[in-house]
CSV table of C-alpha atoms and ligand atoms in Angstrom, one decimal:
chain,number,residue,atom,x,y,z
F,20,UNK,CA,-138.8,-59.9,-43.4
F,21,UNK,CA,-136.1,-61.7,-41.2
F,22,UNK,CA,-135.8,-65.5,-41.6
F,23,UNK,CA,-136.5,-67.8,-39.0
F,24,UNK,CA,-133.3,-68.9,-37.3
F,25,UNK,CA,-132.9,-72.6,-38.2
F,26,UNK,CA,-132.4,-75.0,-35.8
F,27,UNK,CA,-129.1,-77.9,-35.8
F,28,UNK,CA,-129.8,-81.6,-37.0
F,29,UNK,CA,-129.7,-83.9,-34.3
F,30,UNK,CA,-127.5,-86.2,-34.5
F,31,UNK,CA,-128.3,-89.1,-32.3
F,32,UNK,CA,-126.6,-92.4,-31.3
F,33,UNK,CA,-129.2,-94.9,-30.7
F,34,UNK,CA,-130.2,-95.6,-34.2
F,35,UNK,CA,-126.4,-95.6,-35.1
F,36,UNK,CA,-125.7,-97.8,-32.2
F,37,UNK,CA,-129.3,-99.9,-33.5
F,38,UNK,CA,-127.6,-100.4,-36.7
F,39,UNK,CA,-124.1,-102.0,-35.6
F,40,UNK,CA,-125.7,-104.0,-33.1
F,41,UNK,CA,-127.5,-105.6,-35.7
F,42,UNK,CA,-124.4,-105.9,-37.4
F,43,UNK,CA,-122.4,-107.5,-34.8
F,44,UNK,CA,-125.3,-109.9,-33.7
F,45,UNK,CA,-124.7,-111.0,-37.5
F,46,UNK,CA,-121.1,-111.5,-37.0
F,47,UNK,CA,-121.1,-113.1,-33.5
F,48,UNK,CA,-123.5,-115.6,-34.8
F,49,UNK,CA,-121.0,-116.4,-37.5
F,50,UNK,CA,-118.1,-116.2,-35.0
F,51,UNK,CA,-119.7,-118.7,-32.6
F,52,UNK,CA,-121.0,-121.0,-35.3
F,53,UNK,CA,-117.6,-121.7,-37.0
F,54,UNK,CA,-115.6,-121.7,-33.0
F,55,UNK,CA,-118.2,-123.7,-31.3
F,56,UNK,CA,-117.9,-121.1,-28.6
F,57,UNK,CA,-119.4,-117.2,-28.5
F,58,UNK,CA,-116.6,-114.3,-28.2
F,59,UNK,CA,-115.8,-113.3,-24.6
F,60,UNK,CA,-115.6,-110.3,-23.0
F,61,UNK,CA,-114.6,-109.9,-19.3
F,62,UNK,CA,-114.8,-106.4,-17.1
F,63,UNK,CA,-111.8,-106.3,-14.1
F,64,UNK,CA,-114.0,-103.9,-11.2
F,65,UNK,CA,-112.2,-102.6,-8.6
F,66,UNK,CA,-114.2,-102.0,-5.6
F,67,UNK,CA,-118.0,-101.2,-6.7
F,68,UNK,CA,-119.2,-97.5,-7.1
F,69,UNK,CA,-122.6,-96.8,-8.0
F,70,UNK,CA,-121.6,-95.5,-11.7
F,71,UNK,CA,-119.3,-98.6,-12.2
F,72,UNK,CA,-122.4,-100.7,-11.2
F,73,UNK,CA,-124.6,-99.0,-13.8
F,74,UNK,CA,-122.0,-98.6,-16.6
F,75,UNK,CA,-121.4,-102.5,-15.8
F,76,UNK,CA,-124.9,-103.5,-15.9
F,77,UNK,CA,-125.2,-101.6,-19.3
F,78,UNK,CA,-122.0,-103.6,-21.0
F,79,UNK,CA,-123.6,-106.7,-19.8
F,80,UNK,CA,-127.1,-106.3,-21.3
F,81,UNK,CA,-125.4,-104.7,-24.6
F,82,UNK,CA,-123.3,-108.1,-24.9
F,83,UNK,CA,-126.2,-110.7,-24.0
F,84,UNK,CA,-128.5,-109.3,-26.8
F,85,UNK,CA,-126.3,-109.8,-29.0
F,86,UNK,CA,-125.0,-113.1,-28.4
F,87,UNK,CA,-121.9,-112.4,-26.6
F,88,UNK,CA,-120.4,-113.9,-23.6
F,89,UNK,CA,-119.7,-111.2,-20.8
F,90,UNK,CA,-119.1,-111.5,-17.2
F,91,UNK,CA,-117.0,-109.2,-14.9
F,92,UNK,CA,-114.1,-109.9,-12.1
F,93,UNK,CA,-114.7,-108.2,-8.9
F,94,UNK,CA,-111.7,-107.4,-6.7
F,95,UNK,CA,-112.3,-105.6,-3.6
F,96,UNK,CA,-111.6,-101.6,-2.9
F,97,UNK,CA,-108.5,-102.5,-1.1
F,98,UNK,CA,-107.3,-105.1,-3.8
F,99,UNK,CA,-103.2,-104.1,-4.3
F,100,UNK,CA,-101.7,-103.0,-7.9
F,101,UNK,CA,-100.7,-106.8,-8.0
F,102,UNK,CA,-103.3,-108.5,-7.8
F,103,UNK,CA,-105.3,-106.2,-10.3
F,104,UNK,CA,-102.5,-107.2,-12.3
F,105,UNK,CA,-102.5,-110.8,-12.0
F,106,UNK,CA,-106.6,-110.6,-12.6
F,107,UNK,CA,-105.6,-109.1,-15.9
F,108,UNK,CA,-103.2,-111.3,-16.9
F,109,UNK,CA,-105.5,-114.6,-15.7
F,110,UNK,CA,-107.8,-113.1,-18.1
F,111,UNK,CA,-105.3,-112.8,-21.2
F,112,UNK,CA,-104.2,-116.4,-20.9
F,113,UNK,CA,-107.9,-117.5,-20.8
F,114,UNK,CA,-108.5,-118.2,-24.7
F,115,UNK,CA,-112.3,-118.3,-23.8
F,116,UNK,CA,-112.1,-114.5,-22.9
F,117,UNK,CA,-111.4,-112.3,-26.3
F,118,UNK,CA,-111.4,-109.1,-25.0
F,119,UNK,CA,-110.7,-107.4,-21.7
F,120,UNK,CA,-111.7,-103.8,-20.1
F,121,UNK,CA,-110.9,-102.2,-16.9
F,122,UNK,CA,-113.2,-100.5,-15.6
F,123,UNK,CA,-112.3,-96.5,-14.3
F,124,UNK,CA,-111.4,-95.2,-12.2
F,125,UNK,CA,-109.7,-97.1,-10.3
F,126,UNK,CA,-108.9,-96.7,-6.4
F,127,UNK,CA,-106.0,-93.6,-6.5
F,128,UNK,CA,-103.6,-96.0,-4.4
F,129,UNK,CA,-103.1,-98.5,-8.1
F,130,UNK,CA,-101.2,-96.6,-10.6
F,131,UNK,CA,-103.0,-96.7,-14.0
F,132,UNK,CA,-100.0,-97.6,-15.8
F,133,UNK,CA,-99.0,-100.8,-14.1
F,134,UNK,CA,-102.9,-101.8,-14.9
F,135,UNK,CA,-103.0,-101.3,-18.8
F,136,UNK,CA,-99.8,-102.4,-19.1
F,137,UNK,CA,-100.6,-105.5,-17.9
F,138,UNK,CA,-103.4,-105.8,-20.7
F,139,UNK,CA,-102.6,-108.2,-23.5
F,140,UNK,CA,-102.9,-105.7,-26.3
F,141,UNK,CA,-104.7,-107.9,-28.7
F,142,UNK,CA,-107.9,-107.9,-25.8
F,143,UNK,CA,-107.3,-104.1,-24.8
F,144,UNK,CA,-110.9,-103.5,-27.2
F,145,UNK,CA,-111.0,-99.9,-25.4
F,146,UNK,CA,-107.6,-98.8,-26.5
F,147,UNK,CA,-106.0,-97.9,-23.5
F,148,UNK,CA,-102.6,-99.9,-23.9
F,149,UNK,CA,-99.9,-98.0,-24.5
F,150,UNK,CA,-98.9,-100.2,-28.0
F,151,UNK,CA,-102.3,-99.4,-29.2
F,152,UNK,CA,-102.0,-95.5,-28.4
F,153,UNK,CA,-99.0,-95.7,-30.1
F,154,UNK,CA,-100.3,-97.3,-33.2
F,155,UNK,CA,-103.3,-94.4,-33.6
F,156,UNK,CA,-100.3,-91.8,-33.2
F,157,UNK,CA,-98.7,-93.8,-35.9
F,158,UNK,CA,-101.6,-93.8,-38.0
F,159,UNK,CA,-102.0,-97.4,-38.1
F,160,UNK,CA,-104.2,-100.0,-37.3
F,161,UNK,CA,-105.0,-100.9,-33.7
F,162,UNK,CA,-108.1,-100.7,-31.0
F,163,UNK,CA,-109.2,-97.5,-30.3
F,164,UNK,CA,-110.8,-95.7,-27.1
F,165,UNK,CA,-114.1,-96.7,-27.8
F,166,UNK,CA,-115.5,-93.0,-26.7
F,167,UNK,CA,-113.4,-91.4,-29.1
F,168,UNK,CA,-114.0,-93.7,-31.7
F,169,UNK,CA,-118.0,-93.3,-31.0
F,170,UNK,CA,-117.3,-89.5,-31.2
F,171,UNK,CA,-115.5,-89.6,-34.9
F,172,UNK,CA,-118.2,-92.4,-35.9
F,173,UNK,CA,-121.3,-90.5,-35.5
F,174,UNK,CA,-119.6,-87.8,-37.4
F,175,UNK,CA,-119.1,-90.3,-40.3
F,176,UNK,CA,-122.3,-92.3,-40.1
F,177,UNK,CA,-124.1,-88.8,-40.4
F,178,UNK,CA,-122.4,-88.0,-43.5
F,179,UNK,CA,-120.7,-85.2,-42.1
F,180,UNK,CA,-117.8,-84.2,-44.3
F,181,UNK,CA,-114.6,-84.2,-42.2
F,182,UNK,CA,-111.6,-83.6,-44.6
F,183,UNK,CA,-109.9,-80.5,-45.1
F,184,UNK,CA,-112.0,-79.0,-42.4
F,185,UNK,CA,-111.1,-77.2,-39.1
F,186,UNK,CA,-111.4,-79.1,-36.2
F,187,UNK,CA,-111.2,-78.3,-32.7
F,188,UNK,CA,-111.1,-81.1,-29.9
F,189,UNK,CA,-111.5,-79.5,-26.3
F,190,UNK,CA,-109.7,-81.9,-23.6
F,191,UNK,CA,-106.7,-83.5,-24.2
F,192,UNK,CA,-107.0,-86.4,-22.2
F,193,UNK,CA,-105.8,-90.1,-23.0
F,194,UNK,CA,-109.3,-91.5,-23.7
F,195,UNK,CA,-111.1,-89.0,-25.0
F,196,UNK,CA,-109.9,-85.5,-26.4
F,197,UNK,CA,-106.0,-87.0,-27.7
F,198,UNK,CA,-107.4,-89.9,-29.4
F,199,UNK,CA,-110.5,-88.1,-31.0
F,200,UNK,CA,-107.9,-85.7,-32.2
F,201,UNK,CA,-105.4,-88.4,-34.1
F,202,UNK,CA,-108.7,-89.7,-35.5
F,203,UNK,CA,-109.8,-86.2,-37.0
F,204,UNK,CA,-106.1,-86.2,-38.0
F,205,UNK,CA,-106.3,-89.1,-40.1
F,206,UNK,CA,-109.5,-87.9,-41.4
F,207,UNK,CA,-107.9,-85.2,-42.8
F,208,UNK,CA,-109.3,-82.2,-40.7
F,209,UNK,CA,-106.8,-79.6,-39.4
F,210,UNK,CA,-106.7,-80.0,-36.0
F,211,UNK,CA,-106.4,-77.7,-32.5
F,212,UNK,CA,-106.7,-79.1,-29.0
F,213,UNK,CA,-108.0,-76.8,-26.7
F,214,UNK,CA,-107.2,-77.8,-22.6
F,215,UNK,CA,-107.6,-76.0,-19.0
F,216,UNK,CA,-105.0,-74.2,-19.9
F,217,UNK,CA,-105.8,-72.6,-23.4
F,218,UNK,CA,-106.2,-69.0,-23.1
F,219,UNK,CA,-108.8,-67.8,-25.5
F,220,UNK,CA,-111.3,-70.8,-26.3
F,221,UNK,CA,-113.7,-68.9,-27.9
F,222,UNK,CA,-111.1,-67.5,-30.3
F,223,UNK,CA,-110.4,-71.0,-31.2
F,224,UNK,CA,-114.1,-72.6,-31.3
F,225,UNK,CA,-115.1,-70.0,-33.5
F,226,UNK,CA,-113.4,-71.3,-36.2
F,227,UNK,CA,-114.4,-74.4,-35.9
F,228,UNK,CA,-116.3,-76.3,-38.5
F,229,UNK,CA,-116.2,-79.3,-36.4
F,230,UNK,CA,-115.9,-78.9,-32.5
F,231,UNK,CA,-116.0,-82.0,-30.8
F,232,UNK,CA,-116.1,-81.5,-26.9
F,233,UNK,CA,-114.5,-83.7,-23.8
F,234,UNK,CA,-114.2,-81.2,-20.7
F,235,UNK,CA,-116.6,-82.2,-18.3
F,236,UNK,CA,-117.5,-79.0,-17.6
F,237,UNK,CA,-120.8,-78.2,-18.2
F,238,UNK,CA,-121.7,-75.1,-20.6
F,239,UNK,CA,-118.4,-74.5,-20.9
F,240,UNK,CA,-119.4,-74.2,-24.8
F,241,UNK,CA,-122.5,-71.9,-26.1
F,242,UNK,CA,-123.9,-70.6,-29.2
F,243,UNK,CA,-122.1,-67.3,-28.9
F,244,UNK,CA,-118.7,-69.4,-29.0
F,245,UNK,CA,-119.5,-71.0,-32.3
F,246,UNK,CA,-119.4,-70.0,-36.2
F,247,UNK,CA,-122.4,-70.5,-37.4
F,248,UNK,CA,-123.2,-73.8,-39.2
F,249,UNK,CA,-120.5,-75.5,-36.7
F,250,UNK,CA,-120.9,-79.1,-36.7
F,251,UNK,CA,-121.0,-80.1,-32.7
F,252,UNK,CA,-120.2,-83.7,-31.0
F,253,UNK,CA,-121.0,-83.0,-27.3
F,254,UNK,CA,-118.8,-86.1,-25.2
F,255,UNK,CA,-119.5,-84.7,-22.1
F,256,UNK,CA,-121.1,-86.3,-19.7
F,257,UNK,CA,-122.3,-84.0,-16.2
F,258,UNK,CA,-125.0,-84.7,-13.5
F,259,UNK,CA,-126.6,-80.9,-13.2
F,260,UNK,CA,-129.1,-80.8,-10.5
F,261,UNK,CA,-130.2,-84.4,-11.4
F,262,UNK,CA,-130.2,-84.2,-14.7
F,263,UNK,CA,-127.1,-85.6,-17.2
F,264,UNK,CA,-126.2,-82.9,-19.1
F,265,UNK,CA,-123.0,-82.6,-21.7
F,266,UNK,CA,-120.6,-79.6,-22.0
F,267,UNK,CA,-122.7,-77.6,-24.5
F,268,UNK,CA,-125.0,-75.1,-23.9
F,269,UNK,CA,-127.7,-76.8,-26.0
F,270,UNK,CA,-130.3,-74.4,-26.3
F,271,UNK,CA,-128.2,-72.0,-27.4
F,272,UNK,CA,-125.9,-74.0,-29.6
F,273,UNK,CA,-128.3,-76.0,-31.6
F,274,UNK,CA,-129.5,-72.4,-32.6
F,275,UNK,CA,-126.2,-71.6,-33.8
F,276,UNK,CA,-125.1,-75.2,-35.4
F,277,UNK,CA,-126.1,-77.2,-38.6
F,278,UNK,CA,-125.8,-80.4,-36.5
F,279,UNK,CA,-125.2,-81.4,-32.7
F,280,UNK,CA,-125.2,-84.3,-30.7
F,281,UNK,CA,-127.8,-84.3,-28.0
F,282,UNK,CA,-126.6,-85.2,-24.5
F,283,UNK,CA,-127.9,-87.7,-23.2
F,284,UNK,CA,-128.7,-89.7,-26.7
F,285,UNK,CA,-125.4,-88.8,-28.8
F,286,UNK,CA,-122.2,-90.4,-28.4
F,287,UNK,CA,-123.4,-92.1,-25.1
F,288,UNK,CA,-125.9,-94.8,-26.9
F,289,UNK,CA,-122.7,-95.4,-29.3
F,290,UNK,CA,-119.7,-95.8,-27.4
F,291,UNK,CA,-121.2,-99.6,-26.3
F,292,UNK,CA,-122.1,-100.6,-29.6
F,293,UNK,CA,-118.8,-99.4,-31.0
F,294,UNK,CA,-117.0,-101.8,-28.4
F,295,UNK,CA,-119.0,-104.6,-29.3
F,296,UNK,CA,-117.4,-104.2,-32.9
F,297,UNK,CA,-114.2,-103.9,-30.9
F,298,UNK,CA,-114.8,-106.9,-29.2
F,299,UNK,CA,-115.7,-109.1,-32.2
F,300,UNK,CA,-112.8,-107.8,-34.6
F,301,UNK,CA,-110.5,-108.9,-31.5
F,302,UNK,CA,-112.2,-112.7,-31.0
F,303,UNK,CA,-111.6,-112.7,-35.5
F,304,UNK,CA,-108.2,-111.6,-34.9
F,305,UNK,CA,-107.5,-114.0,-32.2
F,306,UNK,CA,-108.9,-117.2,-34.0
F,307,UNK,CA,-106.0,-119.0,-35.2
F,308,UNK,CA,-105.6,-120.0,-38.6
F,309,UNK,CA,-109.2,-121.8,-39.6
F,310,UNK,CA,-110.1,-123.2,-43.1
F,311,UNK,CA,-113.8,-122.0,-42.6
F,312,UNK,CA,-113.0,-118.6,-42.6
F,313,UNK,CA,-114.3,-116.4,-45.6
F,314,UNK,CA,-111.6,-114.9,-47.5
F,315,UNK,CA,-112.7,-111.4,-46.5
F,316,UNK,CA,-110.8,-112.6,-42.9
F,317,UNK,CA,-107.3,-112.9,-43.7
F,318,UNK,CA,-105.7,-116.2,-42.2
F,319,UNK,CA,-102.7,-114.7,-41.1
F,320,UNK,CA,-101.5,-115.0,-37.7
F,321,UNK,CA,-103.1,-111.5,-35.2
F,322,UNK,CA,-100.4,-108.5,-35.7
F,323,UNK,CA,-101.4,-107.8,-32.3
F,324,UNK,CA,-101.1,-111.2,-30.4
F,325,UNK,CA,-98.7,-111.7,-28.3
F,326,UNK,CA,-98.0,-115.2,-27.7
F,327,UNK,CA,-98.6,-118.5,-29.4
F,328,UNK,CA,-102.2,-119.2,-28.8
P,423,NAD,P1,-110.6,-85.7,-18.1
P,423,NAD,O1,-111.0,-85.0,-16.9
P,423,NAD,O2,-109.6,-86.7,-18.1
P,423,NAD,O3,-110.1,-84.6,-19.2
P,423,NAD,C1,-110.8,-83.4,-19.3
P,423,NAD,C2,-110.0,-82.5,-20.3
P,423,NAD,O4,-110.8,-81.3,-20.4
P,423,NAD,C3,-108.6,-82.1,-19.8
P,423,NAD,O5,-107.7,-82.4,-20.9
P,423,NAD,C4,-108.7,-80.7,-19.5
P,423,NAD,O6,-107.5,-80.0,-19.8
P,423,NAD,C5,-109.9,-80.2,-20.3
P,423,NAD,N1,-110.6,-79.1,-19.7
P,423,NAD,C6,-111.1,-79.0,-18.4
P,423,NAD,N2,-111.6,-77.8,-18.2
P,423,NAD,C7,-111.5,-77.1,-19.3
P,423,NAD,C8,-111.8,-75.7,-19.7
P,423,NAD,N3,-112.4,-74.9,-18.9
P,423,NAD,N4,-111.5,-75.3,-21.0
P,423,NAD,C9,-110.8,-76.2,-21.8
P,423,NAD,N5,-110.5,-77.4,-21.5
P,423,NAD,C10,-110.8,-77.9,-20.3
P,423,NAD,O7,-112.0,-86.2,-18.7
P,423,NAD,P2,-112.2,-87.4,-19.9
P,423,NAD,O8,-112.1,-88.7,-19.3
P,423,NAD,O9,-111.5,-87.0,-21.1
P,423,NAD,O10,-113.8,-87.1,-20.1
P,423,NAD,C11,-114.3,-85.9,-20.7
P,423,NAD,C12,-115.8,-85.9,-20.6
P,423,NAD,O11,-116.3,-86.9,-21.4
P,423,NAD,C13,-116.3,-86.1,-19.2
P,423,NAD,O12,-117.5,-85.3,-19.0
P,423,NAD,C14,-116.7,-87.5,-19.2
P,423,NAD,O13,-117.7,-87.8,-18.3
P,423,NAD,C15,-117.2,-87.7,-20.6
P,423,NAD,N6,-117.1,-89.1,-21.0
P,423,NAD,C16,-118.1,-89.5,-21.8
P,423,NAD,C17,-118.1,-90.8,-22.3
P,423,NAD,C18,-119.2,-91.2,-23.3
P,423,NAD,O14,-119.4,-92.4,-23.5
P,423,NAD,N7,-120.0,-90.3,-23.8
P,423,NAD,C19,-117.1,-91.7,-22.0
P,423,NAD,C20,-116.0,-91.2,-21.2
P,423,NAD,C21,-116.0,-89.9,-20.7
C-alpha cells in the first residue's frame, strides 16, 4: 500500500498581517495619546499608473484603520529628478510626517539614486536608502525593504526553523532577493542567491530547505525542482491570463513541500502590515526625548536622525 502524497501547509499572510495590525493599532493609539498628534506617513507618486493607484489606495486604507495619518504627493509624469527631490526633502523637514515611501517605478528619465538619496533615512520605513542597505549588510539595526522583511517574517511567525539550514533566495535584486538574503544570513541559514544568470537552478533549489523566490517569472519553480519537505515563500507577483499568480508552480509544489506560501494570500497581505510596524517604530524613534515614555522606549536621541529635530 502506497501512502497518500501529503500536501504543503499553507502558510498565509492575512492572519499574520491581522495580528500586527492589531498590534500597531495598539501602539499608534499610545503614540498619538502621549504626542497629541497620530504618526504620519506620506507616499511621493510620480505620474499615476493603474498599479500605483491600487497599491496607493491599499497603503491608505491599511493606515486609516489603524489610526494613522497617510496622504500621498502627486507630481506629474513629466515632473524633473529635482523636484521629486525637493518633494522628498519638503517631506523630511515636516515633523508631522514620520515616514516617507516612494512609490516604484518611477518614470525611466529620474534616476533612482538621486531619489532615495534624497530620503531622510530615519523616514525611509521601506529600506531603500543606501545607509539603511548598508546597515542590513552590516548586520545591524536599521529599516528594512518591507517585502523582504514580510518574506523572512512569515517564515518566523510560522515557526519555521531557519538556522543552520540551506537557503536559497532566487533574484538578487535591491528590494527583494539581496535583502531577504542578509536577513536569512543573520538568521543563520547558509545562503545561495540564484539570478538570470545562474546556470543550473534546479541543481541549486534542490537543496534547498528553504527557497524563498523573487523572479517574476511565473513557474519558473515546480515540484520537480524541489527536495522534498522544502519549505517555500513564493514573492512573486505575475498577472497570467487575468489571474495574479507567483513564480511557483503551485500545484505541483505544494505536493512536493511541507509548507508554501500561496500567491495571492502569502507575503502580499503582509508586506503592508509589516510597514505599518515600520512606520510606528520610525514616529518612536523620532519623538524626541519625552518623560511619558515607558522605559521599554529608550530616551536616547534616534541613531538614525539626521538633524536636530
Ligand atoms: P526585479 O525584476 O528587480 O528582479 C528579479 C530578479 O530575478 C533579478 O535579480 C533576476 O536576476 C532574477 N531572475 C529573473 N529571471 C530569472 C530566472 N529565469 N532564473 C533565476 N533568476 C531570475 O524584481 P523584484 O523587484 O525583485 O521583484 C521580484 C518579484 O517580486 C516580482 O514578481 C514582483 O512583482 C514581486 N514583488 C512582490 C511584492 C510583494 O509584496 N509580494 C513586492 C515587490 C515585488
Amino acid at each position: 500500500m502506497t501512502a497518500e502524497p501529503s500536501r504543503a501547509r499553507l502558510l498565509e499572510g492575512g492572519p499574520i498581517a491581522e495580528e500586527i495590525r492589531r498590534a500597531v493599532a495598539e501602539d499608534v493609539a499610545a503614540f498619538t495619546a502621549r504626542r497629541g498628534r497620530a504618526p504620519g506617513l506620506r507616499v511621493v507618486i510620480v505620474g499615476r499608473d493603474a498599479p500605483s493607484a491600487v497599491y496607493l489606495e491599499r497603503i491608505l486604507r491599511g493606515c486609516a484603520k489603524v489610526g494613522i495619518d497617510a496622504g500621498f504627493v502627486e507630481l506629474e509624469g513629466e515632473a524633473t529628478e529635482a523636484s521629486v527631490a525637493a518633494a522628498v526633502r519638503t517631506l523630511n523637514d515636516d515633523p508631522a510626517v514620520d515616514g516617507v515611501i516612494v512609490q516604484m517605478p518611477l518614470p525611466p528619465t529620474i534616476r533612482l539614486r538621486s531619489v532615495i538619496e534624497a530620503i531622510d533615512p530615519a523616514k525611509d520605513i521601506d529600506g531603500i536608502h543606501p545607509l539603511n542597505a548598508g546597515l542590513l549588510r552590516l548586520g545591524y539595526d536599521g529599516f528594512l525593504p518591507a517585502t523582504a522583511h514580510a518574506a523572512i517574517e512569515i517564515l518566523r511567525r510560522s515557526g519555521i526553523e531557519i538556522a543552520g539550514r540551506e537557503a536559497v533566495v532566487i533574484g538578487r535584486s535591491a528590494v527583494v532577493g539581496m535583502p531577504a538574503a542578509f536577513m536569512l544570513v543573520k538568521e543563520d541559514a547558509t545562503v545561495t542567491v540564484c539570478h538570470s544568470r545562474t546556470t543550473d537552478l534546479a541543481a541549486h533549489v534542490r537543496r534547498a530547505d528553504i527557497v524563498v523566490v523573487a523572479a517574476g517569472r511565473p513557474g519558473l519553480i515546480t515540484g520537480q525542482m524541489l527536495k522534498p519537505g522544502a519549505v517555500v515563500v513564493d514573492v512573486g507577483i505575475n498577472v497570467v491570463d487575468g489571474h495574479i499568480v507567483g513564480d511557483v508552480d503551485f500545484a505541483s509544489a505544494v505536493e512536493v513541500a511541507s509548507a508554501i506560501t500561496p500567491v495571492p494570500g502569502g507575503v502580499g497581505p503582509l508586506t503592508n502590515a509589516i510597514l505599518l510596524t515600520h512606520l510606528i517604530r520610525a514616529a518612536e524613534r523620532q519623538a524626541p526625548f519625552d518623560r511619558t515614555l515607558p522605559p521599554t522606549i529608550p530616551a536616547v536621541r534616534p541613531v538614525l536622525s539626521g538633524g536636530d529635530r
